[in-house]
Amino acid sequence: MKQRFADFFISRNFSLLWLGQALSSFGEFVFESTVIVWLVTDLYRDSAFLPSAVGMAVAASAIPRVLVAPLAGAWVDRLVPLYVMISADVARVIHFLLFISAYWLFQLEQGQVLFGVLLLLFVNSVAAQFFNPSRQAVMQAVLPAERRVEASAKAMFSLTGISVICASLGPALFVLVGPLWALLINVLAFAGSALCIVLTRDLGRRLAAQTERPSFWGGVAAGLRFAWGHSAIRTLLIGMALYGVSLGVNNVVLSLYAFKTLGLSASEYGLILAAFPIGGLIAALLVRPLLRSWSIRQAFSASLFCLGLGYLGYALSPPFYLAWLIMAVCGLCFSVFAIVQGPMLQEAVPEGFMGRVSATLTPVLAIASLLGTLMASQTLNLAQAVASQQRLFIDIYGAYIFGAACLLLMGAGLMLRGQVRARAWK
């Protein structure tokens, strides 16, 4: 029994890193969900400035994903990644404590509170751009090759569970105990994450011995060249871009489609949203048997293709029970898509490049998602007007979901075709 328990957690260092990541992600998710509720129900309630405030909050989190992530990855490869993770968590703890102290001691005006919240979001996101590639580099050193998919599935299972909990916990904390206590919980989460990483054994010394110091800009350029030049990483980047565009479109139209086309009630829509992470939890349990007959790259492309099929079915106005089932399948496919990304990176990227290469994924996803959002939001009203003028009985919201699904199908289909041809050629 003891051996089976130890085998489940892979190693002591992995268990601590896993717990550290879970605590760090918990802090991020709770904070971001709390901020939106704070702005909407308190700071700018019934204010014409509310949409702008929410937009500024979204931008404060998104800008570092585009501008900071590639540079942060290059710094990670020049430093000891374990110490970068600790520094990122400590920086967040200090900044949260400074804001809490200022909010507690001084009568801050509405604009000053907003500025402090935006600064918190920005610092939190910047720290995450250093923390995440550092974690990838550390996991590459900690995990044996045959346990990487298992470890990624465990991480996805915990992250999915945390995201489900935090979606309701953040707003509940704000309502029950107010913003300061909600922020203090974030402090405890980030401090706990840093403590878990500190408690790892001999990992810092081992990683320090492997760390090289390439020139900064030369390292950035080398990382970009490697990322696009390696077929597996190129597949990963293309898949992330395709998913990002689909995500951006769906961010705009999914809720409108649910209420206006499917005619769902608020409670039914909540159940539809819950189906996605439920599918993700199931996938985290089933992905290892799946990969016994599929390679990691095949699973990546096939899961993206199946995700497109799922959204295609969802766009055809299914009844509620079928819509719930389709969304659960979409969550399952997305979870497989996400789980295999880490092992793909760890298998393809040599030591010393992990920070730079893994950090290219975040801006690709962020930019593609932004493009999809802009395209959908700016053309939706025009498409509805044209359909009305031409008396076309078309469900515009469903058509956008259908189009995004076709993009996933075409892109993933081409990737699968290329992989089959390459395998046949060998």
CSV table of C-alpha atoms in Angstrom, one decimal:
chain,number,residue,atom,x,y,z
A,1,MET,CA,0.0,0.0,0.0
A,2,LYS,CA,2.8,2.4,0.9
A,3,GLN,CA,4.6,1.6,-2.3
A,4,ARG,CA,1.4,2.2,-4.4
A,5,PHE,CA,0.9,5.5,-2.6
A,6,ALA,CA,4.5,6.6,-3.4
A,7,ASP,CA,4.2,5.5,-7.0
A,8,PHE,CA,1.0,7.6,-7.5
A,9,PHE,CA,2.9,10.8,-6.5
A,10,ILE,CA,5.9,9.8,-8.7
A,11,SER,CA,8.5,11.5,-6.4
A,12,ARG,CA,8.7,13.8,-3.4
A,13,ASN,CA,9.9,16.7,-5.5
A,14,PHE,CA,7.1,16.2,-8.1
A,15,SER,CA,4.5,16.1,-5.3
A,16,LEU,CA,5.8,19.4,-3.9
A,17,LEU,CA,5.9,21.1,-7.3
A,18,TRP,CA,2.4,19.8,-8.1
A,19,LEU,CA,1.1,21.2,-4.9
A,20,GLY,CA,3.0,24.5,-5.4
A,21,GLN,CA,1.4,24.8,-8.9
A,22,ALA,CA,-2.0,24.1,-7.6
A,23,LEU,CA,-1.7,26.7,-4.8
A,24,SER,CA,-0.3,29.3,-7.3
A,25,SER,CA,-3.1,28.6,-9.8
A,26,PHE,CA,-5.7,28.8,-7.0
A,27,GLY,CA,-4.4,32.2,-6.1
A,28,GLU,CA,-4.5,33.4,-9.7
A,29,PHE,CA,-8.0,32.1,-10.3
A,30,VAL,CA,-9.5,33.3,-7.1
A,31,PHE,CA,-8.1,36.8,-7.6
A,32,GLU,CA,-9.2,37.2,-11.2
A,33,SER,CA,-12.8,36.0,-10.3
A,34,THR,CA,-12.9,38.3,-7.3
A,35,VAL,CA,-11.8,41.4,-9.2
A,36,ILE,CA,-14.6,41.2,-11.7
A,37,VAL,CA,-17.2,40.9,-9.0
A,38,TRP,CA,-15.6,43.8,-7.1
A,39,LEU,CA,-15.8,46.0,-10.1
A,40,VAL,CA,-19.3,45.1,-11.1
A,41,THR,CA,-21.0,44.9,-7.8
A,42,ASP,CA,-19.1,47.5,-5.7
A,43,LEU,CA,-16.6,49.9,-7.2
A,44,TYR,CA,-18.4,50.8,-10.5
A,45,ARG,CA,-21.9,49.5,-9.8
A,46,ASP,CA,-24.5,51.5,-11.9
A,47,SER,CA,-21.6,53.5,-13.4
A,48,ALA,CA,-21.3,54.3,-17.1
A,49,PHE,CA,-17.5,53.6,-16.7
A,50,LEU,CA,-18.1,50.0,-15.7
A,51,PRO,CA,-17.5,48.5,-19.2
A,52,SER,CA,-14.2,50.5,-19.5
A,53,ALA,CA,-13.1,49.3,-16.0
A,54,VAL,CA,-13.8,45.7,-16.9
A,55,GLY,CA,-12.0,46.1,-20.2
A,56,MET,CA,-9.0,47.6,-18.4
A,57,ALA,CA,-8.9,44.7,-16.0
A,58,VAL,CA,-8.9,42.2,-18.9
A,59,ALA,CA,-6.2,44.2,-20.6
A,60,ALA,CA,-4.0,44.3,-17.5
A,61,SER,CA,-4.0,40.5,-17.4
A,62,ALA,CA,-3.7,40.0,-21.1
A,63,ILE,CA,-0.9,42.4,-22.1
A,64,PRO,CA,1.9,40.5,-20.2
A,65,ARG,CA,0.9,37.3,-22.0
A,66,VAL,CA,1.7,39.0,-25.3
A,67,LEU,CA,4.6,41.3,-24.5
A,68,VAL,CA,6.3,39.8,-21.5
A,69,ALA,CA,6.1,36.0,-22.0
A,70,PRO,CA,8.7,35.7,-24.8
A,71,LEU,CA,11.2,37.8,-22.9
A,72,ALA,CA,10.5,36.1,-19.6
A,73,GLY,CA,11.2,32.7,-21.2
A,74,ALA,CA,14.7,33.9,-22.3
A,75,TRP,CA,15.4,35.1,-18.7
A,76,VAL,CA,14.3,31.8,-17.3
A,77,ASP,CA,16.9,29.9,-19.4
A,78,ARG,CA,19.6,32.3,-18.1
A,79,LEU,CA,18.6,31.7,-14.4
A,80,VAL,CA,17.9,28.8,-12.2
A,81,PRO,CA,14.2,28.1,-12.9
A,82,LEU,CA,13.4,26.8,-9.4
A,83,TYR,CA,14.6,30.1,-7.9
A,84,VAL,CA,12.6,32.0,-10.6
A,85,MET,CA,9.4,30.2,-9.4
A,86,ILE,CA,10.1,31.2,-5.8
A,87,SER,CA,10.8,34.8,-6.7
A,88,ALA,CA,7.6,35.1,-8.8
A,89,ASP,CA,5.5,33.9,-5.8
A,90,VAL,CA,7.4,36.1,-3.3
A,91,ALA,CA,6.9,39.1,-5.6
A,92,ARG,CA,3.2,38.5,-5.7
A,93,VAL,CA,3.0,38.1,-2.0
A,94,ILE,CA,4.8,41.4,-1.4
A,95,HIS,CA,2.7,43.3,-3.9
A,96,PHE,CA,-0.6,42.0,-2.5
A,97,LEU,CA,0.5,42.9,1.1
A,98,LEU,CA,1.4,46.4,-0.1
A,99,PHE,CA,-2.0,46.9,-1.7
A,100,ILE,CA,-3.8,45.4,1.3
A,101,SER,CA,-1.9,47.7,3.7
A,102,ALA,CA,-2.6,50.8,1.6
A,103,TYR,CA,-6.3,49.9,1.3
A,104,TRP,CA,-6.6,49.3,5.0
A,105,LEU,CA,-4.7,52.3,6.3
A,106,PHE,CA,-5.8,55.0,3.8
A,107,GLN,CA,-9.1,56.2,2.5
A,108,LEU,CA,-8.4,55.5,-1.1
A,109,GLU,CA,-10.6,57.1,-3.7
A,110,GLN,CA,-12.4,55.1,-6.3
A,111,GLY,CA,-9.8,55.8,-9.1
A,112,GLN,CA,-6.9,55.0,-6.7
A,113,VAL,CA,-8.5,51.6,-5.8
A,114,LEU,CA,-9.0,50.9,-9.5
A,115,PHE,CA,-5.3,51.8,-10.3
A,116,GLY,CA,-4.2,49.5,-7.4
A,117,VAL,CA,-6.3,46.6,-8.7
A,118,LEU,CA,-5.1,47.0,-12.2
A,119,LEU,CA,-1.5,47.1,-11.0
A,120,LEU,CA,-2.1,43.9,-9.0
A,121,LEU,CA,-3.5,42.2,-12.1
A,122,PHE,CA,-0.6,43.3,-14.2
A,123,VAL,CA,2.0,42.2,-11.6
A,124,ASN,CA,0.2,38.9,-11.1
A,125,SER,CA,0.2,38.2,-14.8
A,126,VAL,CA,3.8,39.2,-15.2
A,127,ALA,CA,4.8,36.9,-12.4
A,128,ALA,CA,2.9,34.1,-14.1
A,129,GLN,CA,4.8,34.6,-17.3
A,130,PHE,CA,8.0,33.8,-15.3
A,131,PHE,CA,6.5,31.1,-13.2
A,132,ASN,CA,4.9,29.0,-15.9
A,133,PRO,CA,8.0,28.4,-18.2
A,134,SER,CA,10.1,27.9,-15.1
A,135,ARG,CA,7.8,25.1,-14.0
A,136,GLN,CA,8.0,23.5,-17.5
A,137,ALA,CA,11.9,23.6,-17.2
A,138,VAL,CA,11.9,22.1,-13.7
A,139,MET,CA,9.4,19.4,-14.6
A,140,GLN,CA,11.6,18.4,-17.6
A,141,ALA,CA,14.4,17.8,-15.1
A,142,VAL,CA,12.2,16.1,-12.5
A,143,LEU,CA,10.1,13.7,-14.5
A,144,PRO,CA,11.3,10.5,-16.2
A,145,ALA,CA,10.1,10.4,-19.8
A,146,GLU,CA,7.7,7.5,-19.2
A,147,ARG,CA,5.8,9.4,-16.5
A,148,ARG,CA,5.4,12.7,-18.3
A,149,VAL,CA,1.9,12.1,-19.6
A,150,GLU,CA,0.8,10.8,-16.2
A,151,ALA,CA,2.2,13.8,-14.5
A,152,SER,CA,0.5,16.2,-17.0
A,153,ALA,CA,-2.8,14.4,-16.5
A,154,LYS,CA,-2.5,14.8,-12.7
A,155,ALA,CA,-1.8,18.5,-13.1
A,156,MET,CA,-4.7,19.0,-15.5
A,157,PHE,CA,-7.1,17.1,-13.1
A,158,SER,CA,-6.1,19.4,-10.2
A,159,LEU,CA,-6.2,22.6,-12.3
A,160,THR,CA,-9.6,21.7,-13.7
A,161,GLY,CA,-10.9,21.1,-10.3
A,162,ILE,CA,-9.4,24.3,-9.0
A,163,SER,CA,-10.9,26.4,-11.8
A,164,VAL,CA,-14.4,24.9,-11.1
A,165,ILE,CA,-14.1,25.7,-7.4
A,166,CYS,CA,-12.6,29.2,-7.9
A,167,ALA,CA,-15.3,30.2,-10.4
A,168,SER,CA,-17.8,30.3,-7.5
A,169,LEU,CA,-15.4,30.7,-4.5
A,170,GLY,CA,-14.0,34.1,-5.6
A,171,PRO,CA,-17.4,35.8,-5.8
A,172,ALA,CA,-18.6,34.0,-2.6
A,173,LEU,CA,-15.5,35.2,-0.7
A,174,PHE,CA,-16.1,38.7,-1.8
A,175,VAL,CA,-19.7,38.6,-0.7
A,176,LEU,CA,-19.1,36.9,2.6
A,177,VAL,CA,-15.8,38.5,3.9
A,178,GLY,CA,-15.2,41.5,1.6
A,179,PRO,CA,-12.2,42.3,-0.7
A,180,LEU,CA,-9.4,42.4,1.9
A,181,TRP,CA,-9.9,38.9,3.3
A,182,ALA,CA,-10.3,37.6,-0.2
A,183,LEU,CA,-7.0,39.1,-1.1
A,184,LEU,CA,-5.4,37.7,2.1
A,185,ILE,CA,-6.4,34.2,0.9
A,186,ASN,CA,-4.4,34.9,-2.3
A,187,VAL,CA,-1.4,35.9,-0.1
A,188,LEU,CA,-1.6,32.6,1.7
A,189,ALA,CA,-1.9,30.6,-1.6
A,190,PHE,CA,1.1,32.2,-3.1
A,191,ALA,CA,3.1,32.0,0.1
A,192,GLY,CA,2.2,28.3,0.3
A,193,SER,CA,3.3,27.8,-3.3
A,194,ALA,CA,6.7,29.3,-2.6
A,195,LEU,CA,7.1,27.2,0.6
A,196,CYS,CA,6.4,24.0,-1.3
A,197,ILE,CA,9.0,24.8,-3.9
A,198,VAL,CA,11.6,25.7,-1.2
A,199,LEU,CA,11.0,22.3,0.4
A,200,THR,CA,12.2,20.4,-2.7
A,201,ARG,CA,15.4,18.5,-2.1
A,202,ASP,CA,18.7,19.1,-4.1
A,203,LEU,CA,16.7,20.4,-7.1
A,204,GLY,CA,18.1,23.9,-7.0
A,205,ARG,CA,21.7,22.7,-6.9
A,206,ARG,CA,21.1,20.3,-9.7
A,207,LEU,CA,19.5,22.8,-11.9
A,208,ALA,CA,22.1,25.5,-11.1
A,209,ALA,CA,24.8,23.1,-12.4
A,210,GLN,CA,22.9,22.7,-15.7
A,211,THR,CA,22.2,26.5,-16.2
A,212,GLU,CA,24.0,28.3,-19.0
A,213,ARG,CA,24.0,32.0,-19.7
A,214,PRO,CA,23.5,32.8,-23.4
A,215,SER,CA,23.2,36.4,-24.5
A,216,PHE,CA,19.7,37.6,-23.9
A,217,TRP,CA,18.6,38.7,-27.4
A,218,GLY,CA,20.6,36.0,-29.0
A,219,GLY,CA,18.7,33.5,-26.7
A,220,VAL,CA,15.4,35.0,-27.7
A,221,ALA,CA,16.2,34.6,-31.4
A,222,ALA,CA,17.5,31.1,-30.9
A,223,GLY,CA,14.4,30.1,-29.0
A,224,LEU,CA,12.1,31.4,-31.8
A,225,ARG,CA,14.2,29.7,-34.5
A,226,PHE,CA,14.1,26.4,-32.6
A,227,ALA,CA,10.3,26.6,-32.0
A,228,TRP,CA,9.4,27.1,-35.6
A,229,GLY,CA,12.2,24.8,-37.0
A,230,HIS,CA,11.2,21.8,-34.9
A,231,SER,CA,8.2,19.9,-36.5
A,232,ALA,CA,6.6,18.9,-33.1
A,233,ILE,CA,6.8,22.5,-31.7
A,234,ARG,CA,5.6,23.9,-35.0
A,235,THR,CA,2.6,21.5,-34.8
A,236,LEU,CA,2.0,22.8,-31.2
A,237,LEU,CA,2.1,26.4,-32.3
A,238,ILE,CA,-0.3,25.9,-35.2
A,239,GLY,CA,-2.7,24.0,-33.0
A,240,MET,CA,-2.6,26.7,-30.3
A,241,ALA,CA,-3.2,29.4,-32.9
A,242,LEU,CA,-6.2,27.5,-34.4
A,243,TYR,CA,-7.7,26.9,-30.9
A,244,GLY,CA,-7.0,30.5,-30.0
A,245,VAL,CA,-9.1,31.9,-32.9
A,246,SER,CA,-11.9,29.4,-32.1
A,247,LEU,CA,-11.7,30.4,-28.4
A,248,GLY,CA,-11.9,34.1,-29.3
A,249,VAL,CA,-15.0,33.6,-31.5
A,250,ASN,CA,-16.7,31.4,-28.9
A,251,ASN,CA,-16.0,33.9,-26.1
A,252,VAL,CA,-18.3,36.3,-28.0
A,253,VAL,CA,-21.1,34.1,-29.2
A,254,LEU,CA,-21.4,31.0,-27.0
A,255,SER,CA,-23.5,32.8,-24.3
A,256,LEU,CA,-25.6,34.6,-26.9
A,257,TYR,CA,-26.2,31.3,-28.8
A,258,ALA,CA,-27.2,29.6,-25.5
A,259,PHE,CA,-29.8,32.2,-24.5
A,260,LYS,CA,-31.1,33.4,-27.9
A,261,THR,CA,-30.9,30.4,-30.1
A,262,LEU,CA,-31.2,27.4,-27.7
A,263,GLY,CA,-33.5,29.4,-25.4
A,264,LEU,CA,-31.8,28.1,-22.2
A,265,SER,CA,-32.6,29.5,-18.8
A,266,ALA,CA,-29.8,30.8,-16.6
A,267,SER,CA,-29.7,27.6,-14.6
A,268,GLU,CA,-29.6,25.5,-17.7
A,269,TYR,CA,-26.8,27.6,-19.1
A,270,GLY,CA,-24.9,27.1,-15.8
A,271,LEU,CA,-25.2,23.3,-16.3
A,272,ILE,CA,-23.9,23.6,-19.8
A,273,LEU,CA,-20.9,25.5,-18.6
A,274,ALA,CA,-20.3,22.9,-15.9
A,275,ALA,CA,-20.3,20.1,-18.5
A,276,PHE,CA,-17.0,21.3,-20.0
A,277,PRO,CA,-14.8,20.9,-16.9
A,278,ILE,CA,-16.6,17.6,-16.1
A,279,GLY,CA,-15.5,16.3,-19.4
A,280,GLY,CA,-12.0,17.6,-18.6
A,281,LEU,CA,-11.9,15.6,-15.4
A,282,ILE,CA,-12.9,12.4,-17.2
A,283,ALA,CA,-10.2,13.0,-19.8
A,284,ALA,CA,-7.5,13.3,-17.1
A,285,LEU,CA,-8.4,9.8,-15.9
A,286,LEU,CA,-8.6,8.2,-19.4
A,287,VAL,CA,-5.7,9.8,-21.3
A,288,ARG,CA,-3.1,7.2,-20.3
A,289,PRO,CA,-5.0,4.3,-21.8
A,290,LEU,CA,-5.7,6.4,-24.9
A,291,LEU,CA,-2.0,7.1,-25.4
A,292,ARG,CA,-1.1,3.4,-25.4
A,293,SER,CA,-2.3,3.2,-29.0
A,294,TRP,CA,-1.6,6.8,-30.1
A,295,SER,CA,1.5,8.9,-30.2
A,296,ILE,CA,1.5,12.2,-28.3
A,297,ARG,CA,1.4,14.2,-31.6
A,298,GLN,CA,-1.4,12.2,-33.0
A,299,ALA,CA,-3.4,12.6,-29.8
A,300,PHE,CA,-2.8,16.4,-30.0
A,301,SER,CA,-4.1,16.7,-33.6
A,302,ALA,CA,-6.9,14.2,-33.1
A,303,SER,CA,-8.2,15.9,-30.0
A,304,LEU,CA,-8.2,19.3,-31.8
A,305,PHE,CA,-10.1,17.6,-34.7
A,306,CYS,CA,-12.7,16.0,-32.3
A,307,LEU,CA,-13.1,19.4,-30.5
A,308,GLY,CA,-14.0,20.9,-33.9
A,309,LEU,CA,-16.5,18.1,-34.4
A,310,GLY,CA,-18.0,18.7,-31.0
A,311,TYR,CA,-18.5,22.5,-31.7
A,312,LEU,CA,-19.9,21.6,-35.1
A,313,GLY,CA,-22.6,19.4,-33.4
A,314,TYR,CA,-23.2,22.1,-30.8
A,315,ALA,CA,-23.8,24.7,-33.6
A,316,LEU,CA,-26.7,22.6,-35.0
A,317,SER,CA,-29.2,23.6,-32.2
A,318,PRO,CA,-29.3,20.4,-30.3
A,319,PRO,CA,-31.9,19.9,-27.4
A,320,PHE,CA,-30.6,20.6,-23.9
A,321,TYR,CA,-29.6,17.1,-22.9
A,322,LEU,CA,-27.7,16.6,-26.1
A,323,ALA,CA,-26.1,20.1,-25.8
A,324,TRP,CA,-24.9,19.2,-22.3
A,325,LEU,CA,-23.4,15.9,-23.6
A,326,ILE,CA,-21.7,17.6,-26.5
A,327,MET,CA,-20.2,20.2,-24.2
A,328,ALA,CA,-18.9,17.5,-21.9
A,329,VAL,CA,-17.3,15.8,-25.0
A,330,CYS,CA,-15.7,19.1,-26.0
A,331,GLY,CA,-14.3,19.4,-22.5
A,332,LEU,CA,-12.9,15.9,-22.7
A,333,CYS,CA,-11.2,16.7,-26.1
A,334,PHE,CA,-9.8,20.0,-24.9
A,335,SER,CA,-8.4,18.3,-21.8
A,336,VAL,CA,-6.5,15.8,-23.9
A,337,PHE,CA,-5.3,18.6,-26.2
A,338,ALA,CA,-4.0,20.4,-23.1
A,339,ILE,CA,-2.5,17.4,-21.3
A,340,VAL,CA,-0.2,16.3,-24.2
A,341,GLN,CA,1.3,19.8,-24.6
A,342,GLY,CA,3.7,19.5,-21.7
A,343,PRO,CA,5.0,16.0,-22.7
A,344,MET,CA,5.4,17.3,-26.3
A,345,LEU,CA,7.5,20.1,-25.1
A,346,GLN,CA,9.6,18.0,-22.7
A,347,GLU,CA,10.2,15.4,-25.4
A,348,ALA,CA,11.2,17.8,-28.1
A,349,VAL,CA,13.0,20.6,-26.4
A,350,PRO,CA,16.6,20.2,-25.2
A,351,GLU,CA,17.7,21.4,-21.7
A,352,GLY,CA,18.4,25.0,-21.6
A,353,PHE,CA,15.7,25.9,-24.2
A,354,MET,CA,12.6,25.1,-22.3
A,355,GLY,CA,11.9,28.6,-20.9
A,356,ARG,CA,12.2,30.3,-24.3
A,357,VAL,CA,10.3,27.7,-26.3
A,358,SER,CA,7.4,27.1,-23.9
A,359,ALA,CA,7.0,30.9,-23.5
A,360,THR,CA,6.2,31.2,-27.2
A,361,LEU,CA,2.9,29.3,-26.7
A,362,THR,CA,1.3,32.0,-24.4
A,363,PRO,CA,1.6,34.9,-26.8
A,364,VAL,CA,0.5,32.8,-29.8
A,365,LEU,CA,-2.7,31.8,-27.9
A,366,ALA,CA,-3.3,35.3,-26.6
A,367,ILE,CA,-2.9,37.0,-30.0
A,368,ALA,CA,-5.0,34.4,-31.8
A,369,SER,CA,-7.8,34.6,-29.2
A,370,LEU,CA,-7.7,38.4,-29.4
A,371,LEU,CA,-8.0,38.3,-33.2
A,372,GLY,CA,-11.0,35.9,-32.9
A,373,THR,CA,-12.7,38.1,-30.4
A,374,LEU,CA,-12.2,41.2,-32.4
A,375,MET,CA,-13.4,39.5,-35.6
A,376,ALA,CA,-16.5,38.2,-34.0
A,377,SER,CA,-17.4,41.3,-32.0
A,378,GLN,CA,-16.9,43.7,-34.9
A,379,THR,CA,-18.7,41.7,-37.5
A,380,LEU,CA,-21.6,40.2,-35.6
A,381,ASN,CA,-24.0,43.2,-35.8
A,382,LEU,CA,-23.1,43.6,-39.5
A,383,ALA,CA,-23.8,39.9,-40.2
A,384,GLN,CA,-27.2,40.2,-38.5
A,385,ALA,CA,-28.1,43.3,-40.4
A,386,VAL,CA,-27.2,41.7,-43.7
A,387,ALA,CA,-29.2,38.6,-42.9
A,388,SER,CA,-32.2,40.7,-41.9
A,389,GLN,CA,-32.1,42.8,-45.1
A,390,GLN,CA,-31.7,39.8,-47.3
A,391,ARG,CA,-34.4,37.9,-45.4
A,392,LEU,CA,-32.1,35.0,-44.7
A,393,PHE,CA,-33.4,32.7,-42.0
A,394,ILE,CA,-29.9,31.9,-40.6
A,395,ASP,CA,-28.9,31.5,-37.0
A,396,ILE,CA,-26.0,34.0,-37.0
A,397,TYR,CA,-24.7,32.9,-33.6
A,398,GLY,CA,-24.7,29.3,-34.6
A,399,ALA,CA,-23.1,30.2,-37.9
A,400,TYR,CA,-20.1,31.8,-36.1
A,401,ILE,CA,-19.7,28.7,-33.9
A,402,PHE,CA,-20.0,26.5,-37.1
A,403,GLY,CA,-17.3,28.6,-38.8
A,404,ALA,CA,-14.9,28.4,-35.9
A,405,ALA,CA,-15.5,24.6,-35.7
A,406,CYS,CA,-14.7,24.3,-39.5
A,407,LEU,CA,-11.4,26.1,-38.9
A,408,LEU,CA,-10.4,23.6,-36.2
A,409,LEU,CA,-11.5,20.7,-38.5
A,410,MET,CA,-9.5,21.9,-41.5
A,411,GLY,CA,-6.4,22.8,-39.5
A,412,ALA,CA,-6.3,19.6,-37.4
A,413,GLY,CA,-7.2,17.5,-40.5
A,414,LEU,CA,-4.2,18.8,-42.4
A,415,MET,CA,-2.0,18.2,-39.4
A,416,LEU,CA,-3.2,14.6,-39.1
A,417,ARG,CA,-2.8,14.1,-42.8
A,418,GLY,CA,0.8,15.3,-42.6
A,419,GLN,CA,1.6,13.0,-39.7
A,420,VAL,CA,0.1,10.0,-41.5
A,421,ARG,CA,2.2,10.8,-44.6
A,422,ALA,CA,5.3,11.2,-42.5
A,423,ARG,CA,4.7,8.0,-40.7
A,424,ALA,CA,4.1,6.1,-44.1
A,425,TRP,CA,7.3,7.7,-45.5
A,426,LYS,CA,9.3,6.4,-42.6
